[in-house]
Amino acid sequence: MTQKILNFIDLHKGEENKKSVIENITNAVSFRGSNIWILACAIIIASVGLNVNSTAVIIGAMLISPLMGPIVGAGFGLGMYDFELLKKSIKNLIIATLVSLVTSTLYFYASPFKEAQSELLARTSPNIYDILIAFFGGLVGVIAVTRLEKGNPIPGVAIATALMPPLCTAGYGLALGNYIYFLGAMYLYTINCVFICIATFLIVKYLKYPITKQLDQKHQKRVKYGISILILFLITPSVYFAYQLYNQKSYNSRVEVFLQDEFHNKDYPLIYKKIRYNADPKKIELAFLTKKFDDKEIKDLNKKLINYNLPNTKLIIRQDTVNLRKDIMNQINNNQTAVDQKDILINSLRNQLSQYNFNTNQINNEAKILFPTLTSLKIGNYTIENDATRSKIIPVILFQSTKGLDEATQIKMKMWLKQRLAKDSIEVYQQN
């Protein structure tokens, strides 16, 4: 039974010839000519996506990025003790990284939009989950490149490992002189590169790729110790960031319980909320629509914070209406652009739908009054494609009558329907 399971998950099945794989990997390592241009274009696309907060654009940039080549090459070089391939891969990865940083820095320096969007901010504080994504994404990638049939995993790996956005975020940090963003993004990029490389190293060892240079036991131990130290060096800060993220989410959850029990359940309409987690002490700023709190009530509420496991926290209830109004208006203005864009899209869709929808029942009733012999009238839409980019929608009317309508009556009905439907052209046919 155990042997059957091992055969079922055996990676040697469907494996491509090792020599062909090594040749493909070696060719993909180099960054010259077209690869540099493709990389620069992908960086610009990803930077635009981060600039306008568009996930779809960022994903598109990741799909066309050639950055995986030298990283996987480094993993193969390490796994086969091919130090020439390793050196070549690292050299080309450094070139690609510098080209990416210069391109993204120039873009963000020239861009008139300097505000950090959520997609960009997400790449400044990596944690343990980013390590897991990079490692398992790297496993999928190297398994895919060693298969006879590459299949769909390759583009998925490009998206999952997300090498492009951190580089663009680092360029954003350089362009604005924000070195915290730069260092956070470069740390995430380093995590991705190293753990994709380590995943590649493990699969290369498992599949028993030929060793280029025989190393004695002492040198093999040095390689293993070096990898272990590098993993520990990268994991430690990311675990700390993950712990911080967990603490913040846990704190926010307890704040919500406090607000629910002390305010929402008492029907106090909340119009302003701001949680300052990184302040010392932490601050919860609130404002209410009608409820006014005196000093004693605020003091009692602050004492209750301990009961909700919210130590080192100060509750501030904003009742200065002038300054509060300014803060609320600033929040509204910050979100107004997104709201306006949604409203424009909704109105556009409504206008498009209005071209297709007619009040058929009402038109039918009016038609029977104007043309008493009509028994039914149906309205549909027919799309005429003028060329590859334009089309025209024409209403088509089918009618039934107890007796045939003469030509003059049909012309009259057609003119009335044009006016009624507000269309330049329509088609009218009698249904037998």
Tab-separated table of C-alpha atoms in Angstrom:
chain	number	residue	atom	x	y	z
A	1	MET	CA	0.000	0.000	0.000
A	2	THR	CA	2.846	2.386	0.918
A	3	GLN	CA	4.598	1.597	-2.363
A	4	LYS	CA	1.426	2.413	-4.321
A	5	ILE	CA	1.163	5.800	-2.601
A	6	LEU	CA	4.837	6.534	-3.294
A	7	ASN	CA	4.377	5.610	-6.963
A	8	PHE	CA	1.288	7.807	-7.130
A	9	ILE	CA	3.176	10.921	-5.956
A	10	ASP	CA	6.486	10.115	-7.649
A	11	LEU	CA	7.868	13.244	-9.380
A	12	HIS	CA	10.048	11.166	-11.699
A	13	LYS	CA	6.978	10.279	-13.766
A	14	GLY	CA	6.466	12.673	-16.662
A	15	GLU	CA	9.909	14.190	-16.119
A	16	GLU	CA	11.641	15.810	-19.083
A	17	ASN	CA	15.155	14.787	-20.098
A	18	LYS	CA	17.522	16.365	-17.562
A	19	LYS	CA	19.951	17.577	-20.225
A	20	SER	CA	17.162	19.468	-22.041
A	21	VAL	CA	15.962	21.034	-18.783
A	22	ILE	CA	19.469	22.241	-17.904
A	23	GLU	CA	19.886	23.742	-21.401
A	24	ASN	CA	16.542	25.573	-21.092
A	25	ILE	CA	17.412	26.862	-17.628
A	26	THR	CA	20.857	28.046	-18.755
A	27	ASN	CA	19.356	29.906	-21.735
A	28	ALA	CA	16.686	31.567	-19.537
A	29	VAL	CA	19.304	32.924	-17.127
A	30	SER	CA	20.774	35.518	-19.481
A	31	PHE	CA	19.480	39.102	-19.444
A	32	ARG	CA	20.421	40.643	-22.755
A	33	GLY	CA	18.598	42.371	-25.604
A	34	SER	CA	14.907	41.500	-25.701
A	35	ASN	CA	14.782	40.271	-22.083
A	36	ILE	CA	15.922	43.685	-20.812
A	37	TRP	CA	13.270	45.458	-22.918
A	38	ILE	CA	10.541	43.041	-21.801
A	39	LEU	CA	11.576	43.517	-18.173
A	40	ALA	CA	11.572	47.334	-18.450
A	41	CYS	CA	8.118	47.298	-20.077
A	42	ALA	CA	6.781	44.920	-17.421
A	43	ILE	CA	8.158	47.202	-14.685
A	44	ILE	CA	6.411	50.238	-16.216
A	45	ILE	CA	3.118	48.307	-16.442
A	46	ALA	CA	3.408	47.112	-12.833
A	47	SER	CA	4.288	50.648	-11.671
A	48	VAL	CA	1.209	52.035	-13.415
A	49	GLY	CA	-0.878	49.312	-11.751
A	50	LEU	CA	0.471	50.229	-8.317
A	51	ASN	CA	0.029	53.928	-9.081
A	52	VAL	CA	-3.665	53.568	-9.980
A	53	ASN	CA	-4.295	50.700	-7.521
A	54	SER	CA	-5.290	48.256	-10.266
A	55	THR	CA	-4.814	44.579	-9.352
A	56	ALA	CA	-5.541	43.450	-12.921
A	57	VAL	CA	-2.754	45.604	-14.383
A	58	ILE	CA	-0.276	44.353	-11.759
A	59	ILE	CA	-1.154	40.734	-12.562
A	60	GLY	CA	-0.637	41.449	-16.276
A	61	ALA	CA	2.849	42.797	-15.548
A	62	MET	CA	3.756	39.744	-13.479
A	63	LEU	CA	2.715	37.426	-16.305
A	64	ILE	CA	5.154	38.950	-18.800
A	65	SER	CA	8.057	39.365	-16.376
A	66	PRO	CA	11.193	37.297	-17.176
A	67	LEU	CA	12.611	37.574	-13.624
A	68	MET	CA	12.068	33.911	-12.696
A	69	GLY	CA	14.827	32.746	-15.094
A	70	PRO	CA	17.973	33.740	-13.132
A	71	ILE	CA	16.385	32.825	-9.764
A	72	VAL	CA	15.566	29.272	-10.881
A	73	GLY	CA	18.989	29.164	-12.545
A	74	ALA	CA	20.635	29.984	-9.214
A	75	GLY	CA	18.692	27.151	-7.557
A	76	PHE	CA	19.849	24.703	-10.242
A	77	GLY	CA	23.435	25.932	-9.958
A	78	LEU	CA	23.361	25.470	-6.195
A	79	GLY	CA	21.711	22.049	-6.397
A	80	MET	CA	24.169	20.699	-9.000
A	81	TYR	CA	27.181	22.489	-7.472
A	82	ASP	CA	27.556	24.236	-10.822
A	83	PHE	CA	29.142	27.404	-9.497
A	84	GLU	CA	29.579	28.893	-12.968
A	85	LEU	CA	25.817	28.709	-13.505
A	86	LEU	CA	25.283	30.040	-9.973
A	87	LYS	CA	27.587	33.037	-10.552
A	88	LYS	CA	26.034	33.742	-13.954
A	89	SER	CA	22.510	33.587	-12.474
A	90	ILE	CA	23.345	35.915	-9.576
A	91	LYS	CA	25.089	38.362	-11.920
A	92	ASN	CA	22.070	38.485	-14.246
A	93	LEU	CA	19.657	38.767	-11.319
A	94	ILE	CA	21.598	41.801	-10.044
A	95	ILE	CA	21.468	43.358	-13.536
A	96	ALA	CA	17.708	42.707	-13.768
A	97	THR	CA	17.168	44.142	-10.276
A	98	LEU	CA	19.110	47.320	-11.048
A	99	VAL	CA	17.278	47.815	-14.382
A	100	SER	CA	13.955	47.340	-12.574
A	101	LEU	CA	14.833	49.783	-9.788
A	102	VAL	CA	16.051	52.471	-12.195
A	103	THR	CA	12.963	52.095	-14.429
A	104	SER	CA	10.441	52.179	-11.567
A	105	THR	CA	12.246	55.065	-9.823
A	106	LEU	CA	12.188	57.159	-13.002
A	107	TYR	CA	8.505	56.367	-13.529
A	108	PHE	CA	7.422	57.337	-10.011
A	109	TYR	CA	9.665	60.404	-10.049
A	110	ALA	CA	7.950	61.610	-13.238
A	111	SER	CA	4.431	60.509	-12.252
A	112	PRO	CA	2.176	63.313	-10.966
A	113	PHE	CA	0.409	60.833	-8.648
A	114	LYS	CA	2.538	60.360	-5.547
A	115	GLU	CA	-0.043	58.998	-3.079
A	116	ALA	CA	0.684	55.497	-1.742
A	117	GLN	CA	-2.225	53.219	-2.672
A	118	SER	CA	-3.228	50.039	-0.820
A	119	GLU	CA	-1.643	47.758	-3.455
A	120	LEU	CA	1.661	49.556	-2.939
A	121	LEU	CA	1.486	49.643	0.861
A	122	ALA	CA	0.858	45.879	0.923
A	123	ARG	CA	4.428	45.356	-0.348
A	124	THR	CA	6.180	47.300	2.421
A	125	SER	CA	5.663	44.966	5.421
A	126	PRO	CA	6.424	41.322	4.514
A	127	ASN	CA	5.710	38.529	6.967
A	128	ILE	CA	5.905	34.736	7.325
A	129	TYR	CA	3.023	34.244	4.869
A	130	ASP	CA	5.097	35.844	2.104
A	131	ILE	CA	7.800	33.239	2.800
A	132	LEU	CA	5.281	30.409	2.487
A	133	ILE	CA	3.950	31.839	-0.795
A	134	ALA	CA	7.457	32.239	-2.223
A	135	PHE	CA	8.564	28.758	-1.154
A	136	PHE	CA	5.540	26.822	-2.371
A	137	GLY	CA	5.260	28.987	-5.483
A	138	GLY	CA	8.905	28.169	-6.189
A	139	LEU	CA	8.196	24.446	-5.713
A	140	VAL	CA	5.386	24.587	-8.251
A	141	GLY	CA	7.589	26.543	-10.676
A	142	VAL	CA	10.555	24.177	-10.631
A	143	ILE	CA	8.331	21.093	-10.776
A	144	ALA	CA	6.627	22.589	-13.836
A	145	VAL	CA	9.877	23.363	-15.688
A	146	THR	CA	11.090	19.791	-15.191
A	147	ARG	CA	7.945	18.290	-16.771
A	148	LEU	CA	7.517	17.163	-20.361
A	149	GLU	CA	4.187	19.019	-20.420
A	150	LYS	CA	4.621	22.425	-18.801
A	151	GLY	CA	0.876	23.087	-18.442
A	152	ASN	CA	-0.693	26.044	-16.634
A	153	PRO	CA	1.438	26.340	-13.467
A	154	ILE	CA	4.119	28.632	-14.972
A	155	PRO	CA	1.942	31.779	-15.318
A	156	GLY	CA	0.367	30.973	-11.952
A	157	VAL	CA	3.795	30.902	-10.330
A	158	ALA	CA	4.624	34.293	-11.858
A	159	ILE	CA	1.523	35.727	-10.186
A	160	ALA	CA	1.874	33.913	-6.844
A	161	THR	CA	5.538	34.720	-6.223
A	162	ALA	CA	4.960	38.394	-7.109
A	163	LEU	CA	8.497	39.501	-7.934
A	164	MET	CA	7.557	42.657	-9.836
A	165	PRO	CA	5.441	44.674	-7.337
A	166	PRO	CA	8.114	44.752	-4.575
A	167	LEU	CA	10.698	46.079	-7.045
A	168	CYS	CA	8.288	48.783	-8.210
A	169	THR	CA	7.474	49.654	-4.592
A	170	ALA	CA	11.198	49.938	-3.871
A	171	GLY	CA	11.473	52.317	-6.848
A	172	TYR	CA	8.569	54.320	-5.405
A	173	GLY	CA	10.436	54.571	-2.091
A	174	LEU	CA	13.592	55.780	-3.848
A	175	ALA	CA	11.688	58.321	-5.974
A	176	LEU	CA	10.040	59.850	-2.894
A	177	GLY	CA	13.032	59.434	-0.575
A	178	ASN	CA	11.017	57.097	1.675
A	179	TYR	CA	13.655	54.560	2.686
A	180	ILE	CA	11.311	52.627	4.993
A	181	TYR	CA	9.197	51.726	1.943
A	182	PHE	CA	12.368	50.974	-0.015
A	183	LEU	CA	13.843	48.644	2.624
A	184	GLY	CA	10.522	46.882	3.300
A	185	ALA	CA	9.926	46.241	-0.409
A	186	MET	CA	13.511	45.068	-1.012
A	187	TYR	CA	13.198	42.711	1.956
A	188	LEU	CA	10.059	41.202	0.385
A	189	TYR	CA	11.827	40.918	-2.978
A	190	THR	CA	14.812	39.202	-1.314
A	191	ILE	CA	12.490	36.771	0.472
A	192	ASN	CA	10.846	35.840	-2.823
A	193	CYS	CA	14.172	35.364	-4.626
A	194	VAL	CA	15.818	33.319	-1.880
A	195	PHE	CA	12.927	30.991	-1.131
A	196	ILE	CA	12.192	30.327	-4.804
A	197	CYS	CA	15.890	29.474	-5.100
A	198	ILE	CA	15.768	27.182	-2.034
A	199	ALA	CA	12.640	25.417	-3.336
A	200	THR	CA	14.455	24.874	-6.635
A	201	PHE	CA	17.525	23.533	-4.792
A	202	LEU	CA	15.402	20.947	-2.924
A	203	ILE	CA	13.637	19.684	-6.061
A	204	VAL	CA	16.941	19.487	-7.965
A	205	LYS	CA	18.350	17.354	-5.150
A	206	TYR	CA	15.219	15.189	-4.984
A	207	LEU	CA	15.238	14.545	-8.744
A	208	LYS	CA	18.980	13.731	-8.571
A	209	TYR	CA	20.239	16.111	-11.236
A	210	PRO	CA	23.866	15.393	-12.141
A	211	ILE	CA	26.498	17.128	-10.009
A	212	THR	CA	28.826	19.262	-12.113
A	213	LYS	CA	31.594	19.555	-9.562
A	214	GLN	CA	32.237	16.948	-6.900
A	215	LEU	CA	32.560	18.462	-3.442
A	216	ASP	CA	33.998	16.786	-0.397
A	217	GLN	CA	31.918	16.354	2.736
A	218	LYS	CA	33.343	19.507	4.286
A	219	HIS	CA	32.327	21.767	1.367
A	220	GLN	CA	28.862	20.184	1.143
A	221	LYS	CA	28.343	20.958	4.836
A	222	ARG	CA	29.397	24.571	4.221
A	223	VAL	CA	26.756	24.913	1.484
A	224	LYS	CA	24.067	23.456	3.770
A	225	TYR	CA	25.122	25.656	6.701
A	226	GLY	CA	25.120	28.722	4.436
A	227	ILE	CA	21.582	27.962	3.262
A	228	SER	CA	20.407	27.347	6.839
A	229	ILE	CA	21.884	30.635	8.095
A	230	LEU	CA	20.313	32.538	5.176
A	231	ILE	CA	16.900	30.985	5.878
A	232	LEU	CA	17.155	31.858	9.577
A	233	PHE	CA	18.286	35.403	8.751
A	234	LEU	CA	15.254	35.979	6.495
A	235	ILE	CA	12.658	34.119	8.553
A	236	THR	CA	13.319	35.867	11.875
A	237	PRO	CA	12.180	39.394	10.861
A	238	SER	CA	9.236	38.024	8.869
A	239	VAL	CA	8.005	36.035	11.888
A	240	TYR	CA	8.207	39.247	13.912
A	241	PHE	CA	6.170	41.128	11.271
A	242	ALA	CA	3.598	38.319	11.203
A	243	TYR	CA	3.367	38.457	14.994
A	244	GLN	CA	2.841	42.226	14.817
A	245	LEU	CA	0.137	41.762	12.181
A	246	TYR	CA	-1.605	39.159	14.358
A	247	ASN	CA	-1.471	41.473	17.387
A	248	GLN	CA	-2.908	44.381	15.407
A	249	LYS	CA	-5.794	42.332	14.014
A	250	SER	CA	-6.504	40.874	17.446
A	251	TYR	CA	-6.470	44.365	18.963
A	252	ASN	CA	-8.862	45.682	16.293
A	253	SER	CA	-11.231	42.772	16.968
A	254	ARG	CA	-11.303	43.603	20.683
A	255	VAL	CA	-11.944	47.266	19.855
A	256	GLU	CA	-14.951	46.223	17.756
A	257	VAL	CA	-16.343	44.194	20.664
A	258	PHE	CA	-15.908	47.231	22.941
A	259	LEU	CA	-17.703	49.506	20.457
A	260	GLN	CA	-20.501	47.003	19.994
A	261	ASP	CA	-21.155	46.554	23.724
A	262	GLU	CA	-20.727	50.136	24.859
A	263	PHE	CA	-22.155	52.121	21.940
A	264	HIS	CA	-23.851	50.184	19.120
A	265	ASN	CA	-26.063	48.185	21.492
A	266	LYS	CA	-27.144	51.456	23.099
A	267	ASP	CA	-28.135	52.980	19.746
A	268	TYR	CA	-25.486	55.708	19.734
A	269	PRO	CA	-24.937	56.498	16.013
A	270	LEU	CA	-21.155	56.543	15.359
A	271	ILE	CA	-20.034	58.971	12.627
A	272	TYR	CA	-16.248	58.953	13.072
A	273	LYS	CA	-13.781	56.253	14.112
A	274	LYS	CA	-10.001	56.210	14.022
A	275	ILE	CA	-7.750	53.626	15.693
A	276	ARG	CA	-4.134	54.682	16.250
A	277	TYR	CA	-2.478	51.329	16.934
A	278	ASN	CA	1.126	52.550	16.625
A	279	ALA	CA	0.705	55.458	19.036
A	280	ASP	CA	1.894	55.306	22.646
A	281	PRO	CA	-0.527	54.972	24.280
A	282	LYS	CA	-2.790	53.520	21.609
A	283	LYS	CA	-5.747	55.759	20.814
A	284	ILE	CA	-9.365	55.128	19.847
A	285	GLU	CA	-10.943	58.314	18.504
A	286	LEU	CA	-14.729	58.392	18.174
A	287	ALA	CA	-17.462	60.896	17.401
A	288	PHE	CA	-21.231	60.477	17.652
A	289	LEU	CA	-24.116	61.999	15.780
A	290	THR	CA	-26.212	63.226	18.713
A	291	LYS	CA	-24.895	61.720	21.948
A	292	LYS	CA	-22.794	64.031	24.118
A	293	PHE	CA	-20.577	62.600	26.874
A	294	ASP	CA	-19.522	64.447	29.993
A	295	ASP	CA	-16.058	64.071	31.562
A	296	LYS	CA	-17.208	61.439	34.071
A	297	GLU	CA	-18.725	59.238	31.369
A	298	ILE	CA	-15.546	59.427	29.284
A	299	LYS	CA	-13.445	58.584	32.327
A	300	ASP	CA	-15.645	55.564	33.139
A	301	LEU	CA	-15.427	54.333	29.543
A	302	ASN	CA	-11.632	54.578	29.668
A	303	LYS	CA	-11.631	52.422	32.790
A	304	LYS	CA	-13.726	49.798	31.002
A	305	LEU	CA	-11.040	49.351	28.334
A	306	ILE	CA	-9.147	46.995	30.669
A	307	ASN	CA	-12.201	44.714	30.812
A	308	TYR	CA	-11.945	44.285	27.020
A	309	ASN	CA	-8.209	43.492	27.167
A	310	LEU	CA	-7.272	46.865	25.700
A	311	PRO	CA	-4.350	47.970	27.897
A	312	ASN	CA	-2.240	51.045	27.185
A	313	THR	CA	-5.175	52.540	25.267
A	314	LYS	CA	-6.838	55.924	25.564
A	315	LEU	CA	-10.415	56.569	24.424
A	316	ILE	CA	-10.918	60.020	22.913
A	317	ILE	CA	-14.445	61.167	22.100
A	318	ARG	CA	-14.418	64.044	19.638
A	319	GLN	CA	-17.051	66.647	20.488
A	320	ASP	CA	-15.355	69.709	18.966
A	321	THR	CA	-17.649	70.020	15.972
A	322	VAL	CA	-15.486	72.444	13.936
A	323	ASN	CA	-12.301	70.353	13.861
A	324	LEU	CA	-14.297	67.146	13.619
A	325	ARG	CA	-16.119	68.443	10.551
A	326	LYS	CA	-12.743	69.174	8.922
A	327	ASP	CA	-11.474	65.639	9.603
A	328	ILE	CA	-14.642	64.048	8.257
A	329	MET	CA	-14.526	66.218	5.132
A	330	ASN	CA	-10.886	65.205	4.578
A	331	GLN	CA	-11.884	61.552	4.772
A	332	ILE	CA	-14.727	62.122	2.350
A	333	ASN	CA	-12.443	63.977	-0.068
A	334	ASN	CA	-9.849	61.190	0.082
A	335	ASN	CA	-12.488	58.641	-0.904
A	336	GLN	CA	-14.404	60.865	-3.303
A	337	THR	CA	-12.393	59.953	-6.386
A	338	ALA	CA	-13.149	56.252	-5.982
A	339	VAL	CA	-16.822	56.989	-5.305
A	340	ASP	CA	-17.065	59.266	-8.353
A	341	GLN	CA	-15.521	56.604	-10.563
A	342	LYS	CA	-18.039	54.035	-9.328
A	343	ASP	CA	-20.930	56.463	-9.906
A	344	ILE	CA	-19.709	57.156	-13.442
A	345	LEU	CA	-19.510	53.429	-14.155
A	346	ILE	CA	-22.986	52.793	-12.729
A	347	ASN	CA	-24.516	55.629	-14.773
A	348	SER	CA	-22.748	54.386	-17.899
A	349	LEU	CA	-24.145	50.882	-17.378
A	350	ARG	CA	-27.606	52.291	-16.762
A	351	ASN	CA	-27.423	54.255	-20.017
A	352	GLN	CA	-26.335	51.138	-21.872
A	353	LEU	CA	-29.136	49.076	-20.362
A	354	SER	CA	-31.678	51.728	-21.302
A	355	GLN	CA	-30.904	51.008	-24.958
A	356	TYR	CA	-32.117	47.449	-24.496
A	357	ASN	CA	-35.114	47.853	-22.193
A	358	PHE	CA	-38.538	48.994	-23.365
A	359	ASN	CA	-41.806	49.098	-21.506
A	360	THR	CA	-43.353	46.548	-23.864
A	361	ASN	CA	-46.680	46.206	-22.043
A	362	GLN	CA	-47.366	49.940	-22.114
A	363	ILE	CA	-46.367	50.254	-25.787
A	364	ASN	CA	-48.552	47.251	-26.612
A	365	ASN	CA	-51.572	48.828	-24.943
A	366	GLU	CA	-51.010	52.160	-26.731
A	367	ALA	CA	-50.626	50.372	-30.079
A	368	LYS	CA	-53.941	48.556	-29.683
A	369	ILE	CA	-55.683	51.897	-29.095
A	370	LEU	CA	-54.089	53.482	-32.177
A	371	PHE	CA	-54.424	50.348	-34.327
A	372	PRO	CA	-57.473	48.408	-33.093
A	373	THR	CA	-56.890	45.363	-35.299
A	374	LEU	CA	-53.540	44.556	-33.570
A	375	THR	CA	-53.594	41.487	-31.311
A	376	SER	CA	-49.956	41.509	-30.153
A	377	LEU	CA	-46.761	43.523	-30.556
A	378	LYS	CA	-43.302	42.256	-29.591
A	379	ILE	CA	-40.093	44.314	-29.399
A	380	GLY	CA	-36.550	42.976	-29.498
A	381	ASN	CA	-33.080	44.257	-30.315
A	382	TYR	CA	-30.860	43.285	-33.203
A	383	THR	CA	-27.143	44.214	-33.232
A	384	ILE	CA	-25.541	45.108	-36.549
A	385	GLU	CA	-21.736	44.899	-36.577
A	386	ASN	CA	-20.434	47.765	-38.721
A	387	ASP	CA	-16.755	46.804	-38.296
A	388	ALA	CA	-14.452	45.268	-35.699
A	389	THR	CA	-14.930	48.096	-33.206
A	390	ARG	CA	-18.413	49.530	-33.800
A	391	SER	CA	-21.908	48.117	-33.649
A	392	LYS	CA	-25.446	49.480	-33.898
A	393	ILE	CA	-28.546	48.299	-32.070
A	394	ILE	CA	-31.812	48.382	-34.037
A	395	PRO	CA	-35.207	47.587	-32.465
A	396	VAL	CA	-37.144	44.911	-34.347
A	397	ILE	CA	-40.952	44.887	-33.951
A	398	LEU	CA	-43.126	41.870	-34.724
A	399	PHE	CA	-46.892	42.397	-34.763
A	400	GLN	CA	-49.985	40.280	-35.286
A	401	SER	CA	-53.291	41.611	-36.547
A	402	THR	CA	-56.775	40.217	-37.088
A	403	LYS	CA	-56.495	41.405	-40.670
A	404	GLY	CA	-53.633	42.597	-42.832
A	405	LEU	CA	-52.612	46.242	-42.454
A	406	ASP	CA	-52.418	48.270	-45.623
A	407	GLU	CA	-49.160	50.003	-46.589
A	408	ALA	CA	-50.253	53.443	-45.348
A	409	THR	CA	-51.184	52.041	-41.901
A	410	GLN	CA	-47.864	50.201	-41.656
A	411	ILE	CA	-45.940	53.407	-42.516
A	412	LYS	CA	-47.970	55.289	-39.905
A	413	MET	CA	-47.250	52.607	-37.274
A	414	LYS	CA	-43.539	52.626	-38.120
A	415	MET	CA	-43.325	56.429	-37.783
A	416	TRP	CA	-45.178	56.271	-34.465
A	417	LEU	CA	-42.844	53.549	-33.106
A	418	LYS	CA	-39.755	55.528	-34.142
A	419	GLN	CA	-41.057	58.494	-32.196
A	420	ARG	CA	-42.200	56.352	-29.274
A	421	LEU	CA	-38.933	54.457	-28.953
A	422	ALA	CA	-36.758	57.517	-29.751
A	423	LYS	CA	-34.838	55.594	-32.417
A	424	ASP	CA	-33.602	56.738	-35.805
A	425	SER	CA	-34.244	53.413	-37.452
A	426	ILE	CA	-36.376	50.377	-36.665
A	427	GLU	CA	-37.621	47.301	-38.489
A	428	VAL	CA	-41.329	46.317	-38.451
A	429	TYR	CA	-42.568	42.911	-39.588
A	430	GLN	CA	-45.983	41.262	-39.562
A	431	GLN	CA	-45.981	37.836	-37.902
A	432	ASN	CA	-48.206	35.225	-39.430
